Amino acid sequence: MIDARELSKNYDEVKALDEVSFTVKPGEVIGLLGPNGAGKTTLMKILTGYIHPSSGTAVIGGCDILSEPQRVQEMIGYLPENAPIYPELTVQSYLKMIADLRNIPPERQRDYIAEAVESVGLMDKLITPVGALSKGYRQRVGIAQAILHKPRLLILDEPTNGLDPTQIIEIRHLIKRLSATSTILLSTHILSEVEANCARVMIIIRGRLRADALLSEMEATSHARLSLTSRDNEADILTVLRALPEVKAAEPMTDAANPLCIRIESEAADICPRLFALAGAEHWPVAELSRETITLEAVFNELTAATDGGKR
């Protein structure tokens, strides 16, 4: 759905985006994560045609953003961080205006508007002026205008910004429903929103793409934890584990649920299958074997610290 190729954007001496390349398959829900000022909004404005890159390009749905901008924009629904609203218009009038701008045929506008309104829960607000709505409902109006024309690609910039916890949960449910029909690029600096909504994460820091992986892969490590129901032969077990060529260290640790828990540091991508086979061959009383994980917050903080330390 998206094929970005070395996208860069310069503002005088400031490099807001620095040779960012990635691909997005149809149907994916991608979390675009980064601190404020990282370049997320710049990237989205380039993809939606609001600004041109200084170098590089992108192909969306088979169309180049530079040579075929109108065809690209027809495929995209975009919710900027500050949703574009006309406070004096009612919700219905505003969406009718968007339908006209999107060239939706008049005979189909009623159905399109009804479907968008129902999707975001605005049925009882149709004749309410947009300016009289709460922040949460104005955000729903912004999403309604983004999905009105049934876009193939939905780009959401901080969709839960300023919402209360109940409204955030509602938006999460909405994003899940929308993912059934649209590819979604969700930009945020809130880690929990990425964890709640996305299977894949891209992290941008200081204009550079620092990470791009499935969330499950990003949070996984090469280490493992082996819990046993008995401390019998502990020394022998540790000796066997430490003798494995792919094991860097094996140390007992506290585990309230089991008599013996061993943390195994490994150089293998996933040591668990090897440990499972070994435990079976040695007849160890295994209670649990799991791959150790780290949080998205830890990954993000590590990347940020490395960048701040000048490691670019």
CSV table of C-alpha atoms in Angstrom, one decimal, residues 36-307:
chain,number,residue,atom,x,y,z
A,36,ASN,CA,7.5,15.6,19.8
A,37,GLY,CA,9.4,17.1,16.9
A,38,ALA,CA,10.7,13.7,15.6
A,39,GLY,CA,9.4,14.1,12.1
A,40,LYS,CA,6.2,12.1,12.3
A,41,THR,CA,3.9,14.9,11.1
A,42,THR,CA,6.3,15.9,8.4
A,43,LEU,CA,6.2,12.4,7.1
A,44,MET,CA,2.4,12.3,7.1
A,45,LYS,CA,2.2,15.6,5.3
A,46,ILE,CA,4.5,14.3,2.6
A,47,LEU,CA,2.4,11.1,2.2
A,48,THR,CA,-0.8,13.1,1.9
A,49,GLY,CA,0.6,15.7,-0.5
A,50,TYR,CA,0.4,18.7,1.8
A,51,ILE,CA,4.1,19.3,1.3
A,52,HIS,CA,6.7,18.0,-1.1
A,53,PRO,CA,9.8,16.1,0.0
A,54,SER,CA,13.2,17.7,-0.5
A,55,SER,CA,14.3,14.4,-2.0
A,56,GLY,CA,13.0,10.9,-2.4
A,57,THR,CA,9.4,9.9,-3.1
A,58,ALA,CA,6.7,7.4,-2.2
A,59,VAL,CA,4.2,5.2,-4.1
A,60,ILE,CA,0.8,4.8,-2.6
A,61,GLY,CA,-1.6,2.2,-4.0
A,62,GLY,CA,0.5,2.1,-7.2
A,63,CYS,CA,0.5,5.9,-7.6
A,64,ASP,CA,3.5,8.2,-7.2
A,65,ILE,CA,2.9,11.0,-4.7
A,66,LEU,CA,4.7,13.6,-6.8
A,67,SER,CA,3.5,12.7,-10.3
A,68,GLU,CA,-0.1,11.6,-9.4
A,69,PRO,CA,-1.0,13.6,-6.2
A,70,GLN,CA,-4.7,13.8,-6.9
A,71,ARG,CA,-5.1,10.0,-7.4
A,72,VAL,CA,-3.1,9.5,-4.2
A,73,GLN,CA,-5.3,11.9,-2.2
A,74,GLU,CA,-8.4,10.1,-3.5
A,75,MET,CA,-7.2,7.0,-1.8
A,76,ILE,CA,-6.3,8.6,1.6
A,77,GLY,CA,-8.4,9.7,4.6
A,78,TYR,CA,-6.4,12.0,6.8
A,79,LEU,CA,-7.0,13.3,10.3
A,80,PRO,CA,-4.4,15.9,11.2
A,81,GLU,CA,-3.6,16.5,14.9
A,82,ASN,CA,-5.9,19.6,14.9
A,83,ALA,CA,-9.0,18.4,13.1
A,84,PRO,CA,-10.3,20.8,10.5
A,85,ILE,CA,-13.7,22.0,11.5
A,86,TYR,CA,-16.1,24.8,10.7
A,87,PRO,CA,-17.7,25.6,14.1
A,88,GLU,CA,-20.7,27.4,12.6
A,89,LEU,CA,-21.8,24.3,10.5
A,90,THR,CA,-23.8,21.5,11.9
A,91,VAL,CA,-22.3,18.0,11.8
A,92,GLN,CA,-24.5,17.1,8.8
A,93,SER,CA,-23.7,20.3,6.9
A,94,TYR,CA,-20.0,19.8,7.5
A,95,LEU,CA,-20.0,16.3,6.2
A,96,LYS,CA,-22.1,17.3,3.2
A,97,MET,CA,-19.4,19.9,2.4
A,98,ILE,CA,-16.7,17.2,2.7
A,99,ALA,CA,-18.7,14.9,0.5
A,100,ASP,CA,-18.9,17.6,-2.2
A,101,LEU,CA,-15.2,18.2,-1.9
A,102,ARG,CA,-14.5,14.5,-2.3
A,103,ASN,CA,-16.7,14.4,-5.4
A,104,ILE,CA,-19.0,11.8,-4.0
A,105,PRO,CA,-22.0,11.6,-6.3
A,106,PRO,CA,-25.1,13.5,-4.8
A,107,GLU,CA,-27.2,10.4,-5.0
A,108,ARG,CA,-24.8,8.4,-2.9
A,109,GLN,CA,-23.9,11.1,-0.3
A,110,ARG,CA,-26.7,10.3,2.0
A,111,ASP,CA,-25.6,6.7,2.4
A,112,TYR,CA,-21.9,7.6,2.7
A,113,ILE,CA,-22.7,10.2,5.4
A,114,ALA,CA,-25.0,7.8,7.3
A,115,GLU,CA,-22.3,5.1,7.3
A,116,ALA,CA,-19.6,7.4,8.5
A,117,VAL,CA,-21.8,8.9,11.2
A,118,GLU,CA,-22.9,5.5,12.5
A,119,SER,CA,-19.2,4.3,12.5
A,120,VAL,CA,-18.1,7.1,14.9
A,121,GLY,CA,-21.3,7.4,17.0
A,122,LEU,CA,-22.6,10.8,15.9
A,123,MET,CA,-26.2,9.8,15.0
A,124,ASP,CA,-27.7,12.0,17.7
A,125,LYS,CA,-25.4,15.0,16.9
A,126,LEU,CA,-26.3,15.6,13.2
A,127,ILE,CA,-28.0,18.9,13.7
A,128,THR,CA,-25.6,20.1,16.4
A,129,PRO,CA,-23.1,22.9,15.4
A,130,VAL,CA,-19.6,21.5,15.4
A,131,GLY,CA,-18.4,24.3,17.6
A,132,ALA,CA,-20.9,23.3,20.3
A,133,LEU,CA,-19.5,19.7,20.6
A,134,SER,CA,-17.1,18.5,23.2
A,135,LYS,CA,-13.4,17.8,22.3
A,136,GLY,CA,-14.2,14.1,22.1
A,137,TYR,CA,-17.1,14.6,19.7
A,138,ARG,CA,-15.2,17.1,17.6
A,139,GLN,CA,-12.5,14.4,17.2
A,140,ARG,CA,-15.2,12.0,16.0
A,141,VAL,CA,-16.3,14.5,13.4
A,142,GLY,CA,-12.7,14.7,12.3
A,143,ILE,CA,-12.5,10.9,11.9
A,144,ALA,CA,-15.9,10.9,10.1
A,145,GLN,CA,-14.6,13.3,7.5
A,146,ALA,CA,-11.5,11.1,7.1
A,147,ILE,CA,-13.4,7.9,6.5
A,148,LEU,CA,-16.4,9.4,4.6
A,149,HIS,CA,-15.1,8.4,1.1
A,150,LYS,CA,-14.1,4.9,2.2
A,151,PRO,CA,-10.3,5.4,1.9
A,152,ARG,CA,-7.9,2.6,1.2
A,153,LEU,CA,-5.4,4.3,3.5
A,154,LEU,CA,-6.3,6.0,6.7
A,155,ILE,CA,-3.7,8.3,8.3
A,156,LEU,CA,-4.4,9.5,11.8
A,157,ASP,CA,-2.2,12.0,13.6
A,158,GLU,CA,-2.7,11.9,17.4
A,159,PRO,CA,-6.3,10.7,17.2
A,160,THR,CA,-6.7,10.5,21.0
A,161,ASN,CA,-5.0,13.7,21.8
A,162,GLY,CA,-6.8,15.6,24.6
A,163,LEU,CA,-9.5,12.9,25.1
A,164,ASP,CA,-10.6,11.5,28.4
A,165,PRO,CA,-10.1,7.7,29.2
A,166,THR,CA,-13.6,6.7,28.1
A,167,GLN,CA,-13.2,8.6,24.8
A,168,ILE,CA,-9.8,7.0,24.2
A,169,ILE,CA,-11.2,3.5,24.6
A,170,GLU,CA,-14.0,4.4,22.2
A,171,ILE,CA,-11.5,5.6,19.6
A,172,ARG,CA,-9.5,2.4,20.0
A,173,HIS,CA,-12.5,0.3,19.3
A,174,LEU,CA,-13.3,2.5,16.3
A,175,ILE,CA,-9.7,2.0,14.9
A,176,LYS,CA,-10.1,-1.7,15.3
A,177,ARG,CA,-13.3,-1.7,13.3
A,178,LEU,CA,-11.8,0.6,10.6
A,179,SER,CA,-8.8,-1.8,10.2
A,180,ALA,CA,-11.2,-4.3,8.6
A,181,THR,CA,-11.4,-2.2,5.5
A,182,SER,CA,-8.5,0.3,5.5
A,183,THR,CA,-4.7,0.2,5.9
A,184,ILE,CA,-4.0,2.5,8.9
A,185,LEU,CA,-1.0,4.6,9.8
A,186,LEU,CA,-1.4,5.8,13.4
A,187,SER,CA,0.9,8.5,14.6
A,188,THR,CA,1.4,9.2,18.3
A,189,HIS,CA,3.9,9.8,21.1
A,190,ILE,CA,1.8,7.8,23.5
A,191,LEU,CA,3.3,4.3,23.8
A,192,SER,CA,0.1,2.7,25.2
A,193,GLU,CA,-1.8,3.7,22.1
A,194,VAL,CA,0.6,1.9,19.9
A,195,GLU,CA,0.4,-1.2,22.1
A,196,ALA,CA,-3.4,-1.1,22.1
A,197,ASN,CA,-3.9,-0.6,18.4
A,198,CYS,CA,-1.0,-1.7,16.4
A,199,ALA,CA,0.8,-5.0,15.4
A,200,ARG,CA,3.8,-3.2,13.9
A,201,VAL,CA,5.8,-0.2,15.1
A,202,MET,CA,8.0,2.3,13.3
A,203,ILE,CA,10.0,4.6,15.6
A,204,ILE,CA,11.3,7.9,14.2
A,205,ILE,CA,13.8,10.0,16.2
A,206,ARG,CA,15.3,13.2,14.9
A,207,GLY,CA,14.0,12.6,11.4
A,208,ARG,CA,15.6,9.1,11.1
A,209,LEU,CA,13.7,5.8,11.1
A,210,ARG,CA,15.3,4.0,14.1
A,211,ALA,CA,13.2,0.9,14.3
A,212,ASP,CA,10.6,-0.9,12.1
A,213,ALA,CA,9.3,-4.3,13.3
A,214,LEU,CA,6.3,-6.2,14.6
A,215,LEU,CA,5.6,-5.2,18.2
A,216,SER,CA,6.0,-8.9,19.3
A,217,GLU,CA,9.5,-9.0,17.7
A,218,MET,CA,10.5,-5.7,19.0
A,219,GLU,CA,9.7,-6.6,22.6
A,220,ALA,CA,11.2,-10.1,22.4
A,221,THR,CA,14.8,-10.7,23.5
A,222,SER,CA,17.3,-13.6,23.0
A,223,HIS,CA,17.1,-14.5,26.7
A,224,ALA,CA,14.9,-17.0,28.5
A,225,ARG,CA,13.6,-18.0,31.9
A,226,LEU,CA,13.4,-21.7,33.0
A,227,SER,CA,11.4,-22.5,36.1
A,228,LEU,CA,11.6,-25.9,37.8
A,229,THR,CA,9.5,-27.5,40.4
A,230,SER,CA,12.5,-28.7,42.4
A,231,ARG,CA,15.9,-27.4,43.4
A,232,ASP,CA,17.4,-30.9,43.2
A,233,ASN,CA,20.6,-31.1,41.2
A,234,GLU,CA,20.7,-27.3,40.8
A,235,ALA,CA,24.4,-27.1,40.5
A,236,ASP,CA,24.5,-29.8,37.8
A,237,ILE,CA,21.7,-28.1,35.9
A,238,LEU,CA,23.5,-24.8,35.9
A,239,THR,CA,26.7,-26.5,34.7
A,240,VAL,CA,24.9,-28.1,31.8
A,241,LEU,CA,23.2,-24.8,30.8
A,242,ARG,CA,26.5,-22.8,31.0
A,243,ALA,CA,28.2,-25.4,28.8
A,244,LEU,CA,25.9,-24.7,25.9
A,245,PRO,CA,27.8,-22.7,23.2
A,246,GLU,CA,24.9,-20.3,22.6
A,247,VAL,CA,24.5,-19.5,26.3
A,248,LYS,CA,26.4,-16.5,27.7
A,249,ALA,CA,25.2,-16.8,31.3
A,250,ALA,CA,22.7,-18.8,33.4
A,251,GLU,CA,21.9,-17.5,36.9
A,252,PRO,CA,19.3,-18.4,39.5
A,253,MET,CA,16.8,-15.8,40.3
A,254,THR,CA,13.8,-15.3,42.7
A,255,ASP,CA,10.5,-16.9,41.7
A,256,ALA,CA,7.7,-17.0,44.3
A,257,ALA,CA,5.8,-19.7,42.3
A,258,ASN,CA,8.6,-22.2,41.8
A,259,PRO,CA,11.6,-23.5,43.9
A,260,LEU,CA,14.1,-22.8,41.1
A,261,CYS,CA,14.1,-20.2,38.3
A,262,ILE,CA,17.1,-19.6,36.1
A,263,ARG,CA,17.6,-16.6,33.8
A,264,ILE,CA,19.5,-17.6,30.7
A,265,GLU,CA,21.3,-15.0,28.6
A,266,SER,CA,21.7,-16.3,25.1
A,267,GLU,CA,23.3,-15.2,21.8
A,268,ALA,CA,20.7,-17.3,19.8
A,269,ALA,CA,17.7,-15.6,18.3
A,270,ASP,CA,15.4,-17.9,20.3
A,271,ILE,CA,17.0,-20.3,22.8
A,272,CYS,CA,13.7,-21.8,24.0
A,273,PRO,CA,13.4,-24.7,21.5
A,274,ARG,CA,16.9,-25.8,22.4
A,275,LEU,CA,16.2,-25.6,26.2
A,276,PHE,CA,12.9,-27.5,25.7
A,277,ALA,CA,14.7,-30.4,24.0
A,278,LEU,CA,17.5,-30.4,26.6
A,279,ALA,CA,15.1,-30.3,29.6
A,280,GLY,CA,13.2,-33.3,28.1
A,281,ALA,CA,16.4,-35.3,27.5
A,282,GLU,CA,17.7,-34.5,31.0
A,283,HIS,CA,14.3,-35.2,32.7
A,284,TRP,CA,14.3,-31.8,34.4
A,285,PRO,CA,11.0,-31.0,36.3
A,286,VAL,CA,10.0,-28.0,34.2
A,287,ALA,CA,7.2,-25.8,35.4
A,288,GLU,CA,7.6,-23.0,32.8
A,289,LEU,CA,9.9,-22.0,30.0
A,290,SER,CA,9.4,-18.6,28.4
A,291,ARG,CA,11.2,-16.1,26.3
A,292,GLU,CA,12.1,-13.0,28.1
A,293,THR,CA,10.6,-9.8,26.8
A,294,ILE,CA,11.1,-6.1,27.3
A,295,THR,CA,8.5,-3.3,27.2
A,296,LEU,CA,8.0,-1.0,24.3
A,297,GLU,CA,8.8,1.8,26.7
A,298,ALA,CA,12.2,0.3,27.4
A,299,VAL,CA,12.9,-0.1,23.6
A,300,PHE,CA,11.9,3.5,23.0
A,301,ASN,CA,13.9,4.9,25.8
A,302,GLU,CA,17.0,3.0,24.7
A,303,LEU,CA,16.7,4.3,21.2
A,304,THR,CA,16.1,7.8,22.4
A,305,ALA,CA,19.1,7.7,24.8
A,306,ALA,CA,21.4,6.4,22.0
A,307,THR,CA,20.3,9.2,19.7
